[in-house]
Structures are given as structure tokens and as C-alpha cells.
mmCIF file of C-alpha atoms and ligand atoms in Angstrom:
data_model
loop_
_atom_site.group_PDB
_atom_site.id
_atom_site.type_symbol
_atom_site.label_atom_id
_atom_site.label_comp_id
_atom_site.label_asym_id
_atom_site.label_seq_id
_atom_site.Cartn_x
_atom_site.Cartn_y
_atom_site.Cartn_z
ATOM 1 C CA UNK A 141 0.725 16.698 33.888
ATOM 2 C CA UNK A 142 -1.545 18.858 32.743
ATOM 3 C CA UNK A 143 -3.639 18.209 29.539
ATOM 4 C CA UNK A 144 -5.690 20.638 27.189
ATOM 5 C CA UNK A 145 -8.489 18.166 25.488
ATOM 6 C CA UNK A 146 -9.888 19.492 22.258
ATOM 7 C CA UNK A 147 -12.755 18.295 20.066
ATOM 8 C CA UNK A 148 -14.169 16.590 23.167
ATOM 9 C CA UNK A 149 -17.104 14.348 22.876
ATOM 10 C CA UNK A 150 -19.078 13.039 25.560
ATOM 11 C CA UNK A 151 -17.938 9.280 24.870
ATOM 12 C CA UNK A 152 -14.543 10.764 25.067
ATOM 13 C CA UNK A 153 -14.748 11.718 28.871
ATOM 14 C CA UNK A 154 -16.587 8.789 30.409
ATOM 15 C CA UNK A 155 -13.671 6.649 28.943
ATOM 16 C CA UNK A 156 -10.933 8.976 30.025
ATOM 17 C CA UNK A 157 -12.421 9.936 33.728
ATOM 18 C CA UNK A 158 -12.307 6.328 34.211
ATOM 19 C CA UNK A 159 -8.634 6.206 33.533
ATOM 20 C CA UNK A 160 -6.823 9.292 33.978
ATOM 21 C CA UNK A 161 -7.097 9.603 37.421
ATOM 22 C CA UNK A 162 -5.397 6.919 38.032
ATOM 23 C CA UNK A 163 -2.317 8.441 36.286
ATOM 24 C CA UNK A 164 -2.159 11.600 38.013
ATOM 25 C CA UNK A 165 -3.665 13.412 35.188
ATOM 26 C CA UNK A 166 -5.162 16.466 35.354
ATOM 27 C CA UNK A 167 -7.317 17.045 31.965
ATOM 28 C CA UNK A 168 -9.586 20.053 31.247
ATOM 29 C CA UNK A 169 -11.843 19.080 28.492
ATOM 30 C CA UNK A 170 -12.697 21.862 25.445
ATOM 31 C CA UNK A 171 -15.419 21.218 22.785
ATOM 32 C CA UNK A 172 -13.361 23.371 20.220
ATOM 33 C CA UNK A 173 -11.078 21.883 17.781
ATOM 34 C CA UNK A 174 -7.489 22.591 17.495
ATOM 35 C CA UNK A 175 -6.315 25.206 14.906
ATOM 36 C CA UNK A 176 -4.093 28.495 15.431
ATOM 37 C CA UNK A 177 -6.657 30.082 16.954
ATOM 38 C CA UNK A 178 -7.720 27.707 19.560
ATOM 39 C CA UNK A 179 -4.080 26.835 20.432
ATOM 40 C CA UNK A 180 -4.718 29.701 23.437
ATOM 41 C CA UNK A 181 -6.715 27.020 24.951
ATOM 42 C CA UNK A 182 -3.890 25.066 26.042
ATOM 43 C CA UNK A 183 -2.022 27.927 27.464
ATOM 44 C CA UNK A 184 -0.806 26.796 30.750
ATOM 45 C CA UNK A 185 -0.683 22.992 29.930
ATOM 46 C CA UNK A 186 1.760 20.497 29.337
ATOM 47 C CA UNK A 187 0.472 18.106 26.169
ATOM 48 C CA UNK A 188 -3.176 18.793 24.431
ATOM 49 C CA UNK A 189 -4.803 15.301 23.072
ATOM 50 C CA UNK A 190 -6.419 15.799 19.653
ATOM 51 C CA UNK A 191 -8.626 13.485 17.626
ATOM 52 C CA UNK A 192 -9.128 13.489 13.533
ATOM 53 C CA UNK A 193 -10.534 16.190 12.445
ATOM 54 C CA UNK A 194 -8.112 18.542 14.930
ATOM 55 C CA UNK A 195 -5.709 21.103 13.046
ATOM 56 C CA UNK A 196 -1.892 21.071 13.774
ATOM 57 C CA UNK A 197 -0.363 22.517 11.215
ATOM 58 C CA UNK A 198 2.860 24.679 11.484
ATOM 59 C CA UNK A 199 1.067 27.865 12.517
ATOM 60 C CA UNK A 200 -0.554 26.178 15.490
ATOM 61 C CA UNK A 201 2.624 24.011 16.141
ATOM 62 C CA UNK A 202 4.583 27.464 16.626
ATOM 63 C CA UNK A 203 1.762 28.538 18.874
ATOM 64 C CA UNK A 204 1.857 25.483 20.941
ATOM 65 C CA UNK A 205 5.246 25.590 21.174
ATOM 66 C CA UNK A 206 4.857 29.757 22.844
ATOM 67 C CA UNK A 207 2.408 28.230 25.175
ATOM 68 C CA UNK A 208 4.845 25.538 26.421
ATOM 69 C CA UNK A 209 3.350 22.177 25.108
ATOM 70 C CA UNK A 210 5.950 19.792 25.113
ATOM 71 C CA UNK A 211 3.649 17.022 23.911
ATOM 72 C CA UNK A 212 1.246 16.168 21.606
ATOM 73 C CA UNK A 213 -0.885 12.979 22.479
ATOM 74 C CA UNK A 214 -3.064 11.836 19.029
ATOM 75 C CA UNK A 215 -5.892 9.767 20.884
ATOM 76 C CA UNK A 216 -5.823 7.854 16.876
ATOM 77 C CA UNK A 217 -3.812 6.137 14.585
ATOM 78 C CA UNK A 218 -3.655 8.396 11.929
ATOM 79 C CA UNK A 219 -1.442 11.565 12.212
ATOM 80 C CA UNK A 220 -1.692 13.185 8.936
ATOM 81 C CA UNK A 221 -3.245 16.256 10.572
ATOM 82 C CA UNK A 222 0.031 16.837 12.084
ATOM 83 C CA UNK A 223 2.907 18.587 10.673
ATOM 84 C CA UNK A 224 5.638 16.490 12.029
ATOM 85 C CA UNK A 225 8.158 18.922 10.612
ATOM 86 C CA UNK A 226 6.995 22.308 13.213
ATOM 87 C CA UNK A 227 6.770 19.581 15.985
ATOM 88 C CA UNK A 228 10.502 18.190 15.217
ATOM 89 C CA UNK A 229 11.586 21.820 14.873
ATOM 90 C CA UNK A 230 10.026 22.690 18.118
ATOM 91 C CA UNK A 231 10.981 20.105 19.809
ATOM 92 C CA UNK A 232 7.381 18.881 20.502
ATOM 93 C CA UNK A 233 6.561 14.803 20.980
ATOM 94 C CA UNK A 234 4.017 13.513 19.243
ATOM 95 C CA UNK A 235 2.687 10.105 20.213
ATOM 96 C CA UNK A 236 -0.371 8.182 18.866
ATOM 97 C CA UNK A 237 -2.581 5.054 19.754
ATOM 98 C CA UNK A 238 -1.254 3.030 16.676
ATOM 99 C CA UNK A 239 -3.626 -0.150 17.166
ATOM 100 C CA UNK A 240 -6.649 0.244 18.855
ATOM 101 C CA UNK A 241 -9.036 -1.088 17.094
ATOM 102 C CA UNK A 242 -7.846 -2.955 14.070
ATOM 103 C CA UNK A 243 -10.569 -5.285 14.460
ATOM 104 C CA UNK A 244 -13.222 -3.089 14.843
ATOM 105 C CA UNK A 245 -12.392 -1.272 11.674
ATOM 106 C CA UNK A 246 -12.505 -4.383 9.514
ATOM 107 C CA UNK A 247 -15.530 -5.921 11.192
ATOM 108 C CA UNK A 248 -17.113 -2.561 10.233
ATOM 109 C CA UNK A 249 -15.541 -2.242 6.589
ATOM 110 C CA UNK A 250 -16.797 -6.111 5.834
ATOM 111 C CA UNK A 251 -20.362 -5.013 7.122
ATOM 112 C CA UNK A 252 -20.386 -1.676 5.076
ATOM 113 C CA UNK A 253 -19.497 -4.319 1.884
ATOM 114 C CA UNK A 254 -22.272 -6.812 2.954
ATOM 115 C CA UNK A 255 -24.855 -3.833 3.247
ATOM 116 C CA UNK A 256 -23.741 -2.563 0.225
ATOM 117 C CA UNK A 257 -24.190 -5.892 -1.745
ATOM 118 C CA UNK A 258 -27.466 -7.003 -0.169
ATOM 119 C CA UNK A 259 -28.831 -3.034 -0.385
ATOM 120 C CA UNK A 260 -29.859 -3.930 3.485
ATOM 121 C CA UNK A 261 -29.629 -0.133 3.993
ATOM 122 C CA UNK A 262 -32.553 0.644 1.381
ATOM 123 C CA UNK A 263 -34.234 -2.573 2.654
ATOM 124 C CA UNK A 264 -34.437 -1.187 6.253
ATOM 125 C CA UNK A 265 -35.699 2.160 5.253
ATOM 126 C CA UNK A 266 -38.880 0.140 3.057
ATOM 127 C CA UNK A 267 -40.054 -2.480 5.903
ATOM 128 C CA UNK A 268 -39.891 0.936 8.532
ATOM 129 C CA UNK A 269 -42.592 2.197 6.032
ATOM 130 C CA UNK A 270 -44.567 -1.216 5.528
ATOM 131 C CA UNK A 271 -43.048 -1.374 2.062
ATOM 132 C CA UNK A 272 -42.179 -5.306 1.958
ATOM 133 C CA UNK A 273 -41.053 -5.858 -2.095
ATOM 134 C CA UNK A 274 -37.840 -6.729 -2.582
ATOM 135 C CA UNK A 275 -37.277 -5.745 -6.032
ATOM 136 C CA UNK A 276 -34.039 -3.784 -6.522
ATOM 137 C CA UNK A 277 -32.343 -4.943 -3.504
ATOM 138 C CA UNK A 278 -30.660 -8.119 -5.297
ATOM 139 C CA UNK A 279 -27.283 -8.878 -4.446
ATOM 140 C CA UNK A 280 -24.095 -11.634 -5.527
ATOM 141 C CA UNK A 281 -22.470 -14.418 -3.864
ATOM 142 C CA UNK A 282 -19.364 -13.229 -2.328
ATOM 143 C CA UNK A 283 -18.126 -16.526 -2.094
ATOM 144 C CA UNK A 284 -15.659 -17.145 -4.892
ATOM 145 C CA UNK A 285 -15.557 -13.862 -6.033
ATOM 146 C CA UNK A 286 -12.168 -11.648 -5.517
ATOM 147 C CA UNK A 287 -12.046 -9.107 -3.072
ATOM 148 C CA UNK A 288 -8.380 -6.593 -3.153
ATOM 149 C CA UNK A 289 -7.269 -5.371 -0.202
ATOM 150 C CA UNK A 290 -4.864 -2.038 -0.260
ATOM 151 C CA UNK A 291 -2.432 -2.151 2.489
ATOM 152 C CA UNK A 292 -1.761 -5.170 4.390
ATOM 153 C CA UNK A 293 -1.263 -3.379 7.726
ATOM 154 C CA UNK A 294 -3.326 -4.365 10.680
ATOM 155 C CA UNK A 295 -6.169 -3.177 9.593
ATOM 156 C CA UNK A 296 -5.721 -5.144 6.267
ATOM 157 C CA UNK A 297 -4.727 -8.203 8.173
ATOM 158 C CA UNK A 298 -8.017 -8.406 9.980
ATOM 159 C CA UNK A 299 -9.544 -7.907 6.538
ATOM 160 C CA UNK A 300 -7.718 -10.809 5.119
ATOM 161 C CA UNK A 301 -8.859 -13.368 7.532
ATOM 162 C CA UNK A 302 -12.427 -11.987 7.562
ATOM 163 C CA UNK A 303 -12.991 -12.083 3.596
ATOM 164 C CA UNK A 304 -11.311 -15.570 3.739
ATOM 165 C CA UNK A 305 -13.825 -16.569 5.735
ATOM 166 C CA UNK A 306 -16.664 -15.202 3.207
ATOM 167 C CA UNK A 307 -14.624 -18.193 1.036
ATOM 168 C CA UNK A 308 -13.558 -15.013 -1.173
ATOM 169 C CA UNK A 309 -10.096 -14.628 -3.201
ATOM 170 C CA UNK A 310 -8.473 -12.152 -2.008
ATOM 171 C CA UNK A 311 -5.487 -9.837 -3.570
ATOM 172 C CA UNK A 312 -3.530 -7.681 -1.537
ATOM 173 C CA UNK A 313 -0.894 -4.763 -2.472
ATOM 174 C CA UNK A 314 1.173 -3.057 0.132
ATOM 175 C CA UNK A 315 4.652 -0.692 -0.247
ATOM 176 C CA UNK A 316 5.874 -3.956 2.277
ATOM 177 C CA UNK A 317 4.382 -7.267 1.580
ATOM 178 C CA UNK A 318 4.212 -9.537 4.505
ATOM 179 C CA UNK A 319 5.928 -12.816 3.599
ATOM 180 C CA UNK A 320 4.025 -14.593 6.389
ATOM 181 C CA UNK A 321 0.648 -13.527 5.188
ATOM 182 C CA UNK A 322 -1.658 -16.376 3.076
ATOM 183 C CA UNK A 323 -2.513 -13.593 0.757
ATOM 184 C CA UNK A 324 -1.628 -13.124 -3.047
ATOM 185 C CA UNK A 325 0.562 -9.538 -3.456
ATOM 186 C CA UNK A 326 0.229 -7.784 -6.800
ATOM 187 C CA UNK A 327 0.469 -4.670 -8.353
ATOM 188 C CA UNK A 328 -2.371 -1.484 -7.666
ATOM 189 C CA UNK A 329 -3.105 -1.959 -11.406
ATOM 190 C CA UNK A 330 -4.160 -5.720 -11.254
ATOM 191 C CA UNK A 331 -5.537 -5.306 -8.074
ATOM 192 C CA UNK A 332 -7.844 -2.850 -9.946
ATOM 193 C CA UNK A 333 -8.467 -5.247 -12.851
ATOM 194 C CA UNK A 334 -9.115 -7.838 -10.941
ATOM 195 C CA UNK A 335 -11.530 -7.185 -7.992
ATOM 196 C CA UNK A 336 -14.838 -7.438 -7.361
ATOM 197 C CA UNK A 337 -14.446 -5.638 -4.238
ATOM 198 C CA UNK A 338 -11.807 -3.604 -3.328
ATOM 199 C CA UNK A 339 -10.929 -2.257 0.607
ATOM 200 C CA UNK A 340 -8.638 0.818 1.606
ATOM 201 C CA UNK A 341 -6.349 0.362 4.819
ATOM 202 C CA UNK A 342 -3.180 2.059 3.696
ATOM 203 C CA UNK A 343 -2.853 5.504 5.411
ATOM 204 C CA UNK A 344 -2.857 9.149 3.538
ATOM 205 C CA UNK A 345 0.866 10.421 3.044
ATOM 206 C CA UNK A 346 1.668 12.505 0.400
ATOM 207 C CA UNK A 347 1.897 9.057 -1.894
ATOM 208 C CA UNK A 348 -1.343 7.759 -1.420
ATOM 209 C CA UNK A 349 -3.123 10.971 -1.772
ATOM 210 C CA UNK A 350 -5.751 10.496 -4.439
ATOM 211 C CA UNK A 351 -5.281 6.806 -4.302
ATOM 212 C CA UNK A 352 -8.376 6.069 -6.370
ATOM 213 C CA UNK A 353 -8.799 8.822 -9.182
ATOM 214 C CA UNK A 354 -9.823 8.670 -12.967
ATOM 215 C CA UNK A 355 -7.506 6.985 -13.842
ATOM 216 C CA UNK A 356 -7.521 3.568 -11.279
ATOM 217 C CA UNK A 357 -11.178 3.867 -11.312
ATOM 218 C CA UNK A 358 -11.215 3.254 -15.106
ATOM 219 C CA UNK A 359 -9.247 -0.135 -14.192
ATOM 220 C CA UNK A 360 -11.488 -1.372 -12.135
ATOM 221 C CA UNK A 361 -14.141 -3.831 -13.106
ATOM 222 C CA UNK A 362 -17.529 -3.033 -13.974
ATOM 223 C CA UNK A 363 -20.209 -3.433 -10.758
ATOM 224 C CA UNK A 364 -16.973 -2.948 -8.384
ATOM 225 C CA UNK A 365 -17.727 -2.136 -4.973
ATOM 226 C CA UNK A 366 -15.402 0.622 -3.214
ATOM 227 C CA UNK A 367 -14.899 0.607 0.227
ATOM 228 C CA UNK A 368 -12.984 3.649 2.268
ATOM 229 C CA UNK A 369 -12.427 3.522 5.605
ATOM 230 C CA UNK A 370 -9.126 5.067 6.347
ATOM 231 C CA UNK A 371 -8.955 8.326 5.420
ATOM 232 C CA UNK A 372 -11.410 10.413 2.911
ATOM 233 C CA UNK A 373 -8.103 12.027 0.719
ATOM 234 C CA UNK A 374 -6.973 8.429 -0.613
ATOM 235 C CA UNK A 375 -10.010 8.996 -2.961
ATOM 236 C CA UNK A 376 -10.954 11.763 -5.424
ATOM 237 C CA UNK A 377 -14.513 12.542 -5.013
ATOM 238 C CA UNK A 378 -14.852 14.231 -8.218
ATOM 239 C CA UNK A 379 -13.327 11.341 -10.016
ATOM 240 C CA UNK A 380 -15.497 8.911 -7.518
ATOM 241 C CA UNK A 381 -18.713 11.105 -8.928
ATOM 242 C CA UNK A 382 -18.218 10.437 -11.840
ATOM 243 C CA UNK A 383 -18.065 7.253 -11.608
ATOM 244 C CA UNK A 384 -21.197 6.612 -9.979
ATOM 245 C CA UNK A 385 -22.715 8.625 -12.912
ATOM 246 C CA UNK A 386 -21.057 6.291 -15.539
ATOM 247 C CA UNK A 387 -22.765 3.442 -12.969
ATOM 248 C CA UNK A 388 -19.110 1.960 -12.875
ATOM 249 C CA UNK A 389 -19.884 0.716 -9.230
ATOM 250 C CA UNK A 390 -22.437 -1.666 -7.587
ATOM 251 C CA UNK A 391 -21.797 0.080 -4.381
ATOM 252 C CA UNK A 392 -19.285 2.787 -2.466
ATOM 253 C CA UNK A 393 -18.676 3.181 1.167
ATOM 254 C CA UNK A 394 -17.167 5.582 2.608
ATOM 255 C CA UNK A 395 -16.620 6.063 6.611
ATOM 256 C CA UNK A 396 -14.073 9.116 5.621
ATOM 257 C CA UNK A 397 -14.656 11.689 3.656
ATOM 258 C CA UNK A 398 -12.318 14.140 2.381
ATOM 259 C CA UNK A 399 -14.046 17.417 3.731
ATOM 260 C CA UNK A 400 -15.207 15.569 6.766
ATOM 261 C CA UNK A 401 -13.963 17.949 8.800
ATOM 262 C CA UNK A 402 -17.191 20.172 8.175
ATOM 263 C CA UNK A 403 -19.263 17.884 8.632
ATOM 264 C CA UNK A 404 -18.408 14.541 10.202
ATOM 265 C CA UNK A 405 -19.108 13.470 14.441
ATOM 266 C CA UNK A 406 -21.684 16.749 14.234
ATOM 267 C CA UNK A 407 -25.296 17.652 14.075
ATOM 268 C CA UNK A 408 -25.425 18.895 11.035
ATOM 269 C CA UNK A 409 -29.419 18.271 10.674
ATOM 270 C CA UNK A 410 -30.837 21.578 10.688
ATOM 271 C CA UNK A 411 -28.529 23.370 8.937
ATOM 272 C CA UNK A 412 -28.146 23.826 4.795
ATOM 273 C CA UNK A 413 -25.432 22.217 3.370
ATOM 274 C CA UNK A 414 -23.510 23.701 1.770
ATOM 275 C CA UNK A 415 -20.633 20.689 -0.076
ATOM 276 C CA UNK A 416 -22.651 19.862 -3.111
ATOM 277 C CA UNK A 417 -20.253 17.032 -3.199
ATOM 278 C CA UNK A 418 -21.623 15.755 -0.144
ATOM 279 C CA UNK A 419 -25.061 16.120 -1.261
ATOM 280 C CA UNK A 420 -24.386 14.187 -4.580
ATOM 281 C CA UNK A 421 -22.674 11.103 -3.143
ATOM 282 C CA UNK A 422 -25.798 11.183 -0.587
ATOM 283 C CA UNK A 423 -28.452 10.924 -3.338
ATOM 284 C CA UNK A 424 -26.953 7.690 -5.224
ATOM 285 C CA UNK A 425 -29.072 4.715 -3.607
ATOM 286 C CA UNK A 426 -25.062 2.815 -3.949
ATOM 287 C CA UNK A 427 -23.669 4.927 -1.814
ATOM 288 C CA UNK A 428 -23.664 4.618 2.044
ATOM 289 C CA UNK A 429 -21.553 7.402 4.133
ATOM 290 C CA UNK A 430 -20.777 7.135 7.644
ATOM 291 C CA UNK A 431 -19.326 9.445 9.791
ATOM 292 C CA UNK A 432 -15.881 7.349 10.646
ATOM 293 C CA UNK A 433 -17.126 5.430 12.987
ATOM 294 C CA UNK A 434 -15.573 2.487 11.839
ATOM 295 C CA UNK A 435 -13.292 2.378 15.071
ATOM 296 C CA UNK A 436 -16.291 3.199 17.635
ATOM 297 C CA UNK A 437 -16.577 0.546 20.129
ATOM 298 C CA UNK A 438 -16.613 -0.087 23.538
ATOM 299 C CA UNK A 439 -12.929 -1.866 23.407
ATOM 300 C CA UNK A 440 -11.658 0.574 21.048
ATOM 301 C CA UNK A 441 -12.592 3.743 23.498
ATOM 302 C CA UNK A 442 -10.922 2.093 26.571
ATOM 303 C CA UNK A 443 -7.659 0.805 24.595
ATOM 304 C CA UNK A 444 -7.393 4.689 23.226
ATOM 305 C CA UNK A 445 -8.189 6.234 27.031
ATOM 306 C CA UNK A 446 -5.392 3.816 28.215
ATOM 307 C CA UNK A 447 -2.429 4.029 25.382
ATOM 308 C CA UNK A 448 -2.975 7.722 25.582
ATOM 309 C CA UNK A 449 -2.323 7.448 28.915
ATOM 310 C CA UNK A 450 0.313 5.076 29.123
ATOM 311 C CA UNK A 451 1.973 7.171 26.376
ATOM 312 C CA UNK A 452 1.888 10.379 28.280
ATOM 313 C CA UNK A 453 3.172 8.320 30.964
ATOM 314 C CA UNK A 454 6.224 6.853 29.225
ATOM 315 C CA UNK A 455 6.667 10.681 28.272
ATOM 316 C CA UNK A 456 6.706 11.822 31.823
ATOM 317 C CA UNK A 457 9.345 9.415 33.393
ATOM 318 C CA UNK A 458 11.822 9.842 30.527
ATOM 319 C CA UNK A 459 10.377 5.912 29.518
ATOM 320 C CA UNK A 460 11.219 4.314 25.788
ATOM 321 C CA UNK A 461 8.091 5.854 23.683
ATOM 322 C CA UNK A 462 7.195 2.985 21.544
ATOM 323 C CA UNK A 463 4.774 5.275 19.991
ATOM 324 C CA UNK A 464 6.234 7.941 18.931
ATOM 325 C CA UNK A 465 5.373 9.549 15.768
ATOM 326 C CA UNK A 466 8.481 11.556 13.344
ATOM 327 C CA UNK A 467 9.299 12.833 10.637
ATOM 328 C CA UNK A 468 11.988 9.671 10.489
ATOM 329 C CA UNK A 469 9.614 6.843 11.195
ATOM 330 C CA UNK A 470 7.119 8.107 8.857
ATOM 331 C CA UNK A 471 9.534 7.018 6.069
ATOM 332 C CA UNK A 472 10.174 3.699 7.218
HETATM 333 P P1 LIG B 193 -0.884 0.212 9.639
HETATM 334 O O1 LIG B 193 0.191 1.243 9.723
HETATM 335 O O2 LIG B 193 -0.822 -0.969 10.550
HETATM 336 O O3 LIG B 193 -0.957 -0.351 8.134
HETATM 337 C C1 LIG B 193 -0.928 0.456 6.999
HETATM 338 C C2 LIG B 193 -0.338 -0.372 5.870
HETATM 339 O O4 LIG B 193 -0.407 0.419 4.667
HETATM 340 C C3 LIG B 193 1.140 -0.748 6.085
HETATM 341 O O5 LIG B 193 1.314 -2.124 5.884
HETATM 342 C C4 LIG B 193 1.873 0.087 5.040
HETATM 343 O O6 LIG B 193 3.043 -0.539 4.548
HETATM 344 C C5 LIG B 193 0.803 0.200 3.952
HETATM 345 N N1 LIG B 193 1.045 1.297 3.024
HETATM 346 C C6 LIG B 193 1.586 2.524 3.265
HETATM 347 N N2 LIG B 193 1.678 3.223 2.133
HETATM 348 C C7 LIG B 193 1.180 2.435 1.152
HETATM 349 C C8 LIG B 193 1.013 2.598 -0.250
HETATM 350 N N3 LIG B 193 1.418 3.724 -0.876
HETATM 351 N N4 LIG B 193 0.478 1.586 -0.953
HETATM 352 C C9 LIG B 193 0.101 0.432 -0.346
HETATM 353 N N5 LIG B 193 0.242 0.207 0.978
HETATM 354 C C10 LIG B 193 0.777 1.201 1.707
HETATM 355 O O7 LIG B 193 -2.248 0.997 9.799
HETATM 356 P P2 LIG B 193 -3.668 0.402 10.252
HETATM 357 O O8 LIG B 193 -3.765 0.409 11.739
HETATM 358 O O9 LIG B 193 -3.939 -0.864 9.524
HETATM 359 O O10 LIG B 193 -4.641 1.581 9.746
HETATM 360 C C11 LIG B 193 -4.766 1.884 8.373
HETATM 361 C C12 LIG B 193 -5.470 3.228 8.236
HETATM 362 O O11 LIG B 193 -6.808 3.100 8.719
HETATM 363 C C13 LIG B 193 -4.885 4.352 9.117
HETATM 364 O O12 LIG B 193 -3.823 5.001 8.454
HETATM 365 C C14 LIG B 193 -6.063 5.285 9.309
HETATM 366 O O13 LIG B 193 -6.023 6.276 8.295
HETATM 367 C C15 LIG B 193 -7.281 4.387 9.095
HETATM 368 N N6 LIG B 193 -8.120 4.242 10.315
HETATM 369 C C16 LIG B 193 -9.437 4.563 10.229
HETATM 370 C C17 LIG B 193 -10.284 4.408 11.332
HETATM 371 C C18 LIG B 193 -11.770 4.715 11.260
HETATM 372 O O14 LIG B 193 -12.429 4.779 12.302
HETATM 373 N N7 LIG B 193 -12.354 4.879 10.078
HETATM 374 C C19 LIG B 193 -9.739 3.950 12.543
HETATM 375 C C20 LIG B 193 -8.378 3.618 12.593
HETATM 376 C C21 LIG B 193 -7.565 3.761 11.468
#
């Protein structure tokens, strides 16, 4: 099989020349992301592998589909940059790496909160510059405090356990509680009341969109801090802005972004820039962005080189697809 690989990083190929060999694969790597007019990129191939910030909506679907890609391998979780619809109707597979880093992700969403809280990101920038006061970078006990978790997934499971172990309370709400899970479930809007801190790990559908706007953010507690690492649409930034103006929160974090795509996993350094959005949520000294890297580790890159693999494997022999993305399973 033949595979066009967009948005390619340099991380990305040491991870999958280790591997795909060993499948048969034959991958030619692009630097370009997918949209309609990169599609002509895979022309000749069998499936393209596409990261985050790729583009497959219907007009680059139906292009695929001319250039005879049968498959569409997401080397992530999320696949809301995919219109499931144009692949369905084209008859185009899409299959994802649904777990391959759960851990990762929370580790890194409970060390954005503890930054956050103990201001260790202003703290590192005074010491580089000899400045050793500590005024301004107080923090609170977690311990005892209540932390809310949205979306009780993997992601959120990891979460659980971790802020347990901080000795915090911790509320969850998900569309699907999980019975077996030591966790109190309650409703977004006493969640919002009630937390101290309060994680994202549900993904963006057309429901969650705008998860935290103007109105949940005027339920939440004063001094909250906001933590987004799944994906940068669940929260509106103008809302978010505003918030941080009215000093609602003691700290945000966000590892997405919603127009990350211009931005995010580039060098962006020596050019102007031009999201004034961006440029706000960078000046509040509560506020730390990342560019989602939440899932970047060593064990995360392999497991993604391999289940993309596997996948396009399972594909190739007419196997079960046990990850499989549709239209039909997105409802579930
Ligand atoms: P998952 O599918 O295992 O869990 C998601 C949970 O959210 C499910 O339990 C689901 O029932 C729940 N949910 C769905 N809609 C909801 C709603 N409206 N309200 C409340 N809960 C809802 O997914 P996961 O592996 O835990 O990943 C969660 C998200 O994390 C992904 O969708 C992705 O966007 C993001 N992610 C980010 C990174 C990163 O590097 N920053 C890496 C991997 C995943």
C-alpha cells in the first residue's frame, strides 16, 4: 500500500521509518497539509495519513475520492477535521489511533494546573534573569479543594486517579457516566458552581462546540482555573477574554486553541501576528498556551506509528477494523 503523508514533521518519520517497513508500506512523506488543493498530492496512492490541523472536508473528500484513496488513516484521536459524511458517501475508510496516549495527556493537563497555581512559568522566566523574589507567584493547596472533570473518557479517567492523588474532590460530568468509576457525576451547571479547577476531555462535536462561553463561565467560581486540552472550539475565546479581563480566573491553559491551525506545531517567531486573539490571551501573566503537545511523548509517537499501521493493515486483508471512524459510531 501506498501512503501520501501530509503535515509531516520530523518526529513523525523517525517513528514511522522504524515501523512501516516492516508492514510493507511504502510512504512518501509531504510537509503540506491536507486541503482541496493539496489533495493532488496523493494522486497515485492508496490511503493519505493526516494529523490535527489537516483539512478533509467534503471538497477534498470528493477529490480524494477522483484520485483513488480508499482510506483515510487519522494518526490521532480526534476526527473532527473530517467530514465523515463525503467519506461515507464515497465510500472512503477512515480509521484513527483512539488511545494513544491517554496518560500522557493527563500527566500534561495536571502539570499545566500545577504551573498555573504555583505561577512556576513566571517563576522560571525571573531566576533565568537573577530575579529571585517571589512575590506574586503565591499559590493554594490543592488538597481538599474540588477539581471537575468534563468527560470521563480515557483521558478523564487518567485525570480522575491523578487529582485523587493530589487528595482533591473531584466532580465529573459525561453524556455516559461510568458506573464503575469512584467519581461523583453531576450536572455541567454544578460542575461549574462548584470547582475550583475544572479539566476538558470530552471531544468537539457539534454539541460541545463552545462548551465554555458567557454563559458557563459566569457559573463558575471566582479564582477558577480552566484547563483545555482537547480541542481549542469547546471554548469561546471571546467569552474566555473576557473573562480574564473581569479577573474571573486564577489561571487558563490551553494546549488547543481554536485557530491553531495558523499557528500551532510552527515557527511562527519571525513573523507578525496577525490573531489579536492570540496576542491577548498571550499577554495575561494567567494564561499559559501550548502548542498541543499534551500527547508528545516518546510512547505516544510509537503507539500512533504502530496503530496506524496495524489499522492500515486490518484494512488491507479485509481484517475487523476496530477503529473505524462513521458517521454511525459517532452517535453512539
Ligand atoms: P474518549 O472518547 O475516550 O472520551 C471522551 C468522553 O467524552 C467520553 O466518555 C464521552 O462520552 C464524553 N463526551 C462526549 N460528549 C460529551 C458531552 N457533550 N458532555 C460531556 N461528555 C461528553 O476520548 P479521550 O481519548 O479521552 O480524548 C478526549 C479528547 O482529548 C479527544 O476528543 C481529543 O479532542 C483530545 N486529545 C487531545 C490531545 C492533545 O495532545 N492535546 C491528544 C489526544 C486527545
Amino acid at each position: 500500500m501506498k501512503i501520501a503523508f501530509y503535515d509531516t514533521k520530523e518526529y513523525d518519520r523517525i517513528y514511522f521509518d522504524k515501523i512501516a517497513p516492516q508492514y510493507g508500506f511504502d510512504i512518501i512523506y509531504y510537509e503540506s497539509r491536507l486541503n482541496a488543493s493539496t489533495a493532488v498530492l496523493a494522486d497515485g496512492c492508496d490511503a493519505i495519513c493526516i494529523f490535527v490541523s489537516d483539512n478533509a472536508d467534503k471538497e477534498t473528500i470528493d477529490k480524494l475520492s477522483e484520485y483513488g484513496i480508499k482510506v483515510i488513516l487519522l494518526r490521532c484521536a480526534g476526527y473532527d477535521n473530517v467530514d465523515l459524511k463525503a467519506c461515507e458517501e464515497k465510500n472512503i475508510t477512515v480509521l484513527r489511533v483512539p488511545s494513544y496516549s491517554p496518560t500522557a495527556v493527563a500527566e500534561y493537563a495536571s502539570a499545566l494546573m500545577l504551573t498555573l497555581n504555583r505561577r512556576i512559568h513566571k517563576a522560571y522566566m525571573r531566576t533565568r534573569e537573577f530575579n529571585f523574589k517571589i512575590n506574586g507567584l503565591m499559590g493554594v493547596t490543592l488538597r481538599g479543594r474540588t477539581a471537575g472533570i468534563i468527560g470521563t473518557g480515557k483521558i478523564g479517567k487518567i485525570m480522575v486517579e491523578i487529582l485523587k492523588g493530589y487528595g482533591m474532590e473531584v466532580l465529573a460530568n459525561d453524556l455516559y457516566p461510568d458506573e464503575n468509576l469512584d467519581v461523583e457525576y453531576t450536572s455541567l451547571d454544578d460542575l461549574f458552581n462548584r470547582s475550583d479547577v475544572i479539566t476538558i476531555h470530552c471531544p468537539l462535536t457539534k454539541d460541545t462546540k463552545y462548551l465554555i462561553n458567557k454563559n458557563s463561565i459566569s457559573k463558575m467560581k471566582d479564582g477558577v482555573i480552566l484547563i483545555n486540552t482537547s480541542r481549542g472550539a469547546l471554548v469561546d475565546t471571546d467569552a474566555l477574554i473576557d473573562g480574564l479581563v473581569a479577573n474571573k480566573f486564577r489561571g487558563v491553559a490551553l494546549d488547543v486553541y481554536e485557530e491553531e491551525d495558523k499557528y500551532f506545531f510552527e515557527d511562527k517567531s519571525q513573523e507578525i501576528i496577525k490573531d489579536t486573539d492570540l496576542i491577548k490571551l498571550m499577554a495575561y501573566p494567567n494564561v499559559i498556551v501550548t502548542s498541543h503537545q499534551a500527547f508528545f511523548t516518546d510512547e505516544s509517537m510509537e503507539a500512533i506509528a504502530q496503530v496506524t499501521c496495524d489499522n492500515l493493515k486490518e484494512f488491507e486483508q479485509g481484517l475487523e477494523m476496530k477503529n473505524k471512524v462513521s458517521e454511525e459510531y459517532t452517535k453512539k
